[in-house]
Amino acid sequence: MAFHKINITINGGLEQVVVPSNMTLMQMLRENLALTGTKNGCSAGECGACTVLLNGEPVNSCMVLAVECDGTNIVTVEGLAGDQQLDPVQEAIIQSGGVQCGFCTPGILISARALLDRNPDPAEEEIREALVGNLCRCTGYVRIIESVKAAAKV
Amino acid sequence: MILDTHPALPEFEYIRPANLAEASDFLAQHPDTARPFLGGTDVFVRMRDGFMKPEFLVDVKNLDGTNELRFDSRTGLTVGAAVNMNRVIASPDVQAHYPLLAEACRSVASYQLRTRATIVGNLCNASPAGDTIGACLVFGGVLHLHGVSGPRQEPLSGFFRGPGKTTLKPGDIVTAIHFPIPPNGCVGKYIKLGRNQLSDLSIVGVTALGHKDSTCSSGYRFRLALASVAPVPLMPAEVETYLANNPLTPDAINEAARLASQACSPIDDVRGGARYRRQMVRNLSVKALTEVWKKLD
Amino acid sequence: MAEPKVENSTSPVGESKIRIDAREKVTGAAIYADDIQFGNSLLHARIKRSPHPHALIKKINSEKALALPGVKAIVTGQDFPGYIGLYLKDRFFFCRDRVRYVGDPVAGVVAVSEEIAEKALGLIEVEYEILEPVLDPEYGARPEAPLLHPDLGKYAVASFIFPQPGTNISNHFKIRKGDVNGAWEKCTAIVEHKYRIPHIQHVPIEPHIAIAKVDEAGEITLWGSSQSPFAQRNLIAQSLGISPGKMRVIAPYVGGGFGCKAGVSMESLAVAIAMKVKGRPVKLLLTREEEFFTAFVRQGLTAYFKMGCDENGRLLAMENTFYWDGGAYTEYGVNITRAAGYSSSGPYEVPNVKTDSYCVYTNHPVGGAMRGFGMPEIHAGLEQCIDELALRIGMDAVEFRKLNCLKTGSTLVTGSRMHATGLSQCIEKTAEAIGWGKKAPPSAPNKRRGKGMALMWKAPAMPPNAGSSAWVELAEDGTLNVGVGGQEIGQGVFTVAAQMAAAALGVAYESVRIAAPIDTRYSPYEWQTVASRLTWSMGNAIVNAAKDARKQILDIVAEAWDETPDDLNIVNGVVISYKSEKEIPLKNLVIYGLPKPGDQGWRGGPIIGRGSFMPTYVTGLDAETGQGERAVVHYTTGAQAVELEVDLDTGRIEIIKGVSTFDIGKAINPELVEAQMEGGFVQGMSSALFESLQLKDGVLRNPSFVDYRIATSSDIPKDLQSYIVEVPQDDGPWGARGIGEHSMVPTIPAIANAIYDAVGVRLEGPPFTAEKVYLAMLDAGIVK
């Protein structure tokens, strides 16, 4: 199986990585770059725990080949916060009590950030729809939805 | 068998051809071992499950014109193979002229999956449950293909041969789907019955498109497409004929829905049983047709 | 009540403090087991599993697999003869002579990559002799059923579990209270029903993972996503025939547990494999698909209920028979059977009760603990029968419940007395919030609207002597480090632990750290993070540890100031005297002590407080009657109600509103309590509407998120309300009882009762899918 050398911007920094054909973006982030904030929940594009931004749009990183990401710009949960300041979606989910076990949280935050980027003032229905690909088993979603509403007001 | 699922993607070679001709040639030379892929949302899952074991995945995104989403007021809409569903949903042209297509796309999985999922991928996957297939059928979609002998076009209506089976031949790549200008004043509706409110595959999907048409005796023409109730996506002609030839009344719609229910051949699977599916085809056809009719008047 | 005497105006107990773990969880910094980096020495394991529900292993040939480059070792059952199990030692690490479910581990491969290990699985040849499977617990309990565990009589078993050797019944729990047969003729109304509750899966978003390493001296380290690091240390070591002290378990944050990461499951496989490649860490990560069919499942249940009341609606008798589909091994499930038995009356006072609760071996996935531990399953049918009985006697269902529900001092089904309880208040609050008795019109002509309520009770199900321990120590800056062995699985226990430690010692919540990850070598003992027992049990240990430290501190200061400790207090990290009005910050004395005047030496030294807690009053139950003085530590009680709509065109249910009220004694952190109620409601709702493991001939047909649907953000009610009732627990910290599991116990029957209210149909069991509801309406002539 062939290996490919790719150049990729991750959380603002340029990386060069050598990846085999069958490596997913999720595996590359977690295994090659130790960016373990991106979680592996199903490897099938169903749970959303591995959601990252690819050129500004959310994707299930388990459903993207690393080799396809040559020349792209990736943002993971580790890249959401600024130097000293959390992203408003991070701050809001803390304040709203939308974190429990925390395993779905990185993917939720990425989906929420992407939603607010394309729609700064979403209605509740739009928030629910935007999060439908992020399964959470702990919270019942109530406080997560509240947190996105709160972050939109920031 | 559930024991065959791989922890990650099994080995394969990633191929990125320089152009369509190269892609077609490669695929034709490796008819049993190479597969084209777009977003990968189905291929990757089936490879992990062990259902597909390609040696080569040929990335046909970024090839000549596959990224194009273009509307022409004379000829209609062209959706390139690599255009993801979120782009279709957000397109002002689609919203203005083919809102049903956006509605169908929006019912697929989740936002982040739709960043990768494409309409052409949905068509080529040829699942009877494919959410966008109904809209593509009722809009009279035409496939733009590229094969070893160059480009050609095929109507979508004859494309499906069975679950996962299409008329595509080795070397064929679907580069786009084209839709003619829809009938003036047409109204569409997609009703998807899933287990969850959103994001699920359909137990039954009903797509209806209607417009006023003075050339038929009822004054209306309807098309109805059904998902998840036959080996292929279904567009029962008898429904169209009946509603064109009989005065449009609630009873006529009930009768058309009964015909639709009769036309399908559902099975029992993990998502739902045949008896229920048949009932739902009837009920949801009534609902979809009635809603379209009300909006037309 | 174990409330420390702290007059501390800044006490964080009762306040909704921000979670202590929130920040690291939102930045991606929080470490879960799969995030730990092991470098190049890491090896990967995969498991060869049985494709048959029931078969004998005739031969295993792993030569070809071993020859594959990159394969380091292959392990089979022949290598590990020891039995393992929590309450009943009935399984091996790897199958030795017989496989008992589809997925049963037959061999383990370890290789330099997961991919090579996976390839090697295909090269292992296993020859089976296929046997007739048992696929139904009622059939399995009969004498003619094939015997799945011929050695049942030889298995080691806890004293309160009663296997029936020579049958597939691994536990038979009985209640014989009063005279049921004599009571039926006194009943004005009797209802009888059969319910089937399907197997469901826990579905934590983090799949099971374990990394094991065995060093040259045979010392074992296990890293895992675990609710039970201490139980794993003990059970795995026992099974391997080594001293538990040689085993160390390190357990970082758990990405959801719900019971499936309690006890020992796949962790033992990783350890067994690591023993073959000493010095190398071995990682075993379940795929999501394996998570569905090989991790502990919630057992299936076939339940028969019969209950009757007099003309005033007073419950007179119940006769319940439960057949638990325990699966291939019931090492943990046997105690669910017991808990269901001693809770089989539901939260009602019933003078005559006869219960038979059978745990039955089948060739289905292995049953284990799941949130609720048998209670959601039995309440599902029981609370529907209560509604029907009320209807028969012509009473309002809420009035019927108020009349019959447990009150303080009621006689329980086990013969003991109910402790102080606020169940009646829970019913009233819930009825008020849901608008009981008021019928709102449906939102559309093709919809029907209904309301339903259900009650619940649940005790922590555990051995009588399950213990907790804790320590506290202070750093040079006066911040508090709290050692616990209870695990943060999302419920918020680290936050609550910090709040209790801060309050009991007298420091600010913000100055507390929890010593994590849990590491059996450094963390104090905790039985398991299960049974919703930590706030209560571990909380008591923390309070004791803080009191211990507090006493040490006050003694030193009192001596230095020539005062008595009674005149001193610690407030916000400062020791103050109410007598002399002197004060000294903790940081000035907790490490180096205090100097005696005139350079005459020092007092004190590093402060470390220790505390433990174990209930010592739990007594046994009579094996024939199930009667005893005090079988459990306490019961948390509560009520839920829902309002829903049924779509007549599709049968689809939409939950419009949910209300939960639980008596939890004392909310240490009210928002965390509400969060448990919300999450539990939605998990209960999900199990009611969507979830079942579709097993056909022992094979799971829906082992993925594609076809095992759980509730998403689009499915939850727009209006979800949670209320807290606080009738204190006499031995809980500040009066607290547990809430984690309880919140999903009454949801299924509340929804079932609301469906009946809306359209008048009842189903044999969940999930109440659109299809089942529609076809039931069709068969009943409600729709055409």
CSV table of N, CA, C and O in Angstrom, one decimal, chain C residues 217-221 230 232-249 271 275 520-521:
chain,number,residue,atom,x,y,z
C,217,ALA,N,8.4,-9.3,36.0
C,217,ALA,CA,8.2,-9.9,37.3
C,217,ALA,C,6.7,-10.3,37.4
C,217,ALA,O,6.3,-10.8,38.5
C,218,GLY,N,5.9,-10.1,36.4
C,218,GLY,CA,4.6,-10.6,36.4
C,218,GLY,C,3.6,-9.5,37.0
C,218,GLY,O,2.4,-9.8,37.2
C,219,GLU,N,4.1,-8.3,37.2
C,219,GLU,CA,3.2,-7.3,37.7
C,219,GLU,C,2.4,-6.7,36.5
C,219,GLU,O,2.9,-6.5,35.5
C,220,ILE,N,1.1,-6.6,36.8
C,220,ILE,CA,0.2,-6.2,35.7
C,220,ILE,C,-0.3,-4.8,35.8
C,220,ILE,O,-0.7,-4.4,36.9
C,221,THR,N,-0.3,-4.1,34.7
C,221,THR,CA,-0.9,-2.7,34.7
C,221,THR,C,-2.0,-2.7,33.7
C,221,THR,O,-1.7,-3.2,32.5
C,230,PHE,N,-11.2,-1.2,41.0
C,230,PHE,CA,-10.8,-2.0,42.2
C,230,PHE,C,-11.4,-3.4,42.0
C,230,PHE,O,-10.7,-4.4,42.3
C,232,GLN,N,-11.9,-4.9,39.3
C,232,GLN,CA,-11.2,-5.5,38.2
C,232,GLN,C,-9.8,-6.0,38.7
C,232,GLN,O,-9.4,-7.1,38.4
C,233,ARG,N,-9.2,-5.2,39.6
C,233,ARG,CA,-7.9,-5.7,40.2
C,233,ARG,C,-8.2,-7.0,40.9
C,233,ARG,O,-7.4,-8.0,40.7
C,234,ASN,N,-9.2,-7.0,41.7
C,234,ASN,CA,-9.4,-8.2,42.5
C,234,ASN,C,-9.9,-9.4,41.6
C,234,ASN,O,-9.3,-10.5,41.8
C,235,LEU,N,-10.8,-9.2,40.8
C,235,LEU,CA,-11.4,-10.4,40.0
C,235,LEU,C,-10.4,-10.9,39.0
C,235,LEU,O,-10.3,-12.1,38.8
C,236,ILE,N,-9.7,-10.1,38.3
C,236,ILE,CA,-8.8,-10.5,37.3
C,236,ILE,C,-7.7,-11.3,37.9
C,236,ILE,O,-7.2,-12.4,37.5
C,237,ALA,N,-7.1,-10.7,39.0
C,237,ALA,CA,-6.0,-11.3,39.7
C,237,ALA,C,-6.4,-12.7,40.3
C,237,ALA,O,-5.7,-13.7,40.1
C,238,GLN,N,-7.6,-12.7,40.9
C,238,GLN,CA,-8.1,-14.0,41.4
C,238,GLN,C,-8.2,-15.1,40.3
C,238,GLN,O,-7.8,-16.2,40.5
C,239,SER,N,-8.7,-14.7,39.2
C,239,SER,CA,-8.9,-15.6,38.1
C,239,SER,C,-7.5,-16.1,37.6
C,239,SER,O,-7.4,-17.3,37.1
C,240,LEU,N,-6.5,-15.2,37.6
C,240,LEU,CA,-5.2,-15.6,37.1
C,240,LEU,C,-4.4,-16.4,38.2
C,240,LEU,O,-3.3,-16.8,37.9
C,241,GLY,N,-5.0,-16.4,39.4
C,241,GLY,CA,-4.3,-17.1,40.5
C,241,GLY,C,-3.1,-16.3,41.0
C,241,GLY,O,-2.1,-16.8,41.5
C,242,ILE,N,-3.2,-15.0,40.8
C,242,ILE,CA,-2.1,-14.1,41.4
C,242,ILE,C,-2.7,-13.2,42.5
C,242,ILE,O,-3.9,-13.1,42.6
C,243,SER,N,-1.8,-12.6,43.2
C,243,SER,CA,-2.2,-11.8,44.3
C,243,SER,C,-2.7,-10.4,43.7
C,243,SER,O,-2.1,-9.8,42.9
C,244,PRO,N,-3.9,-10.0,44.2
C,244,PRO,CA,-4.4,-8.7,43.7
C,244,PRO,C,-3.4,-7.5,43.8
C,244,PRO,O,-3.5,-6.6,43.0
C,245,GLY,N,-2.5,-7.6,44.8
C,245,GLY,CA,-1.6,-6.6,44.9
C,245,GLY,C,-0.6,-6.4,43.7
C,245,GLY,O,0.0,-5.4,43.5
C,246,LYS,N,-0.5,-7.5,42.9
C,246,LYS,CA,0.4,-7.5,41.8
C,246,LYS,C,-0.3,-6.8,40.5
C,246,LYS,O,0.3,-6.7,39.5
C,247,MET,N,-1.6,-6.5,40.7
C,247,MET,CA,-2.3,-5.9,39.6
C,247,MET,C,-2.6,-4.5,39.9
C,247,MET,O,-3.1,-4.1,41.0
C,248,ARG,N,-2.4,-3.6,38.9
C,248,ARG,CA,-2.7,-2.2,39.1
C,248,ARG,C,-3.6,-1.7,38.0
C,248,ARG,O,-3.3,-2.1,36.8
C,249,VAL,N,-4.7,-1.0,38.3
C,249,VAL,CA,-5.6,-0.6,37.3
C,249,VAL,C,-5.6,1.0,37.3
C,249,VAL,O,-5.8,1.6,38.4
C,271,VAL,N,-5.7,-8.3,29.3
C,271,VAL,CA,-4.7,-8.8,30.3
C,271,VAL,C,-4.1,-10.1,29.9
C,271,VAL,O,-2.9,-10.4,29.9
C,275,MET,N,-0.1,-11.1,28.7
C,275,MET,CA,0.8,-12.0,29.5
C,275,MET,C,1.7,-12.8,28.5
C,275,MET,O,2.7,-13.3,28.9
C,520,THR,N,-5.4,2.3,41.2
C,520,THR,CA,-5.6,1.5,42.3
C,520,THR,C,-4.3,1.4,43.2
C,520,THR,O,-4.4,1.0,44.4
C,521,ARG,N,-3.2,1.9,42.7
C,521,ARG,CA,-2.0,2.0,43.5
C,521,ARG,C,-2.0,3.2,44.4
C,521,ARG,O,-1.4,3.2,45.5
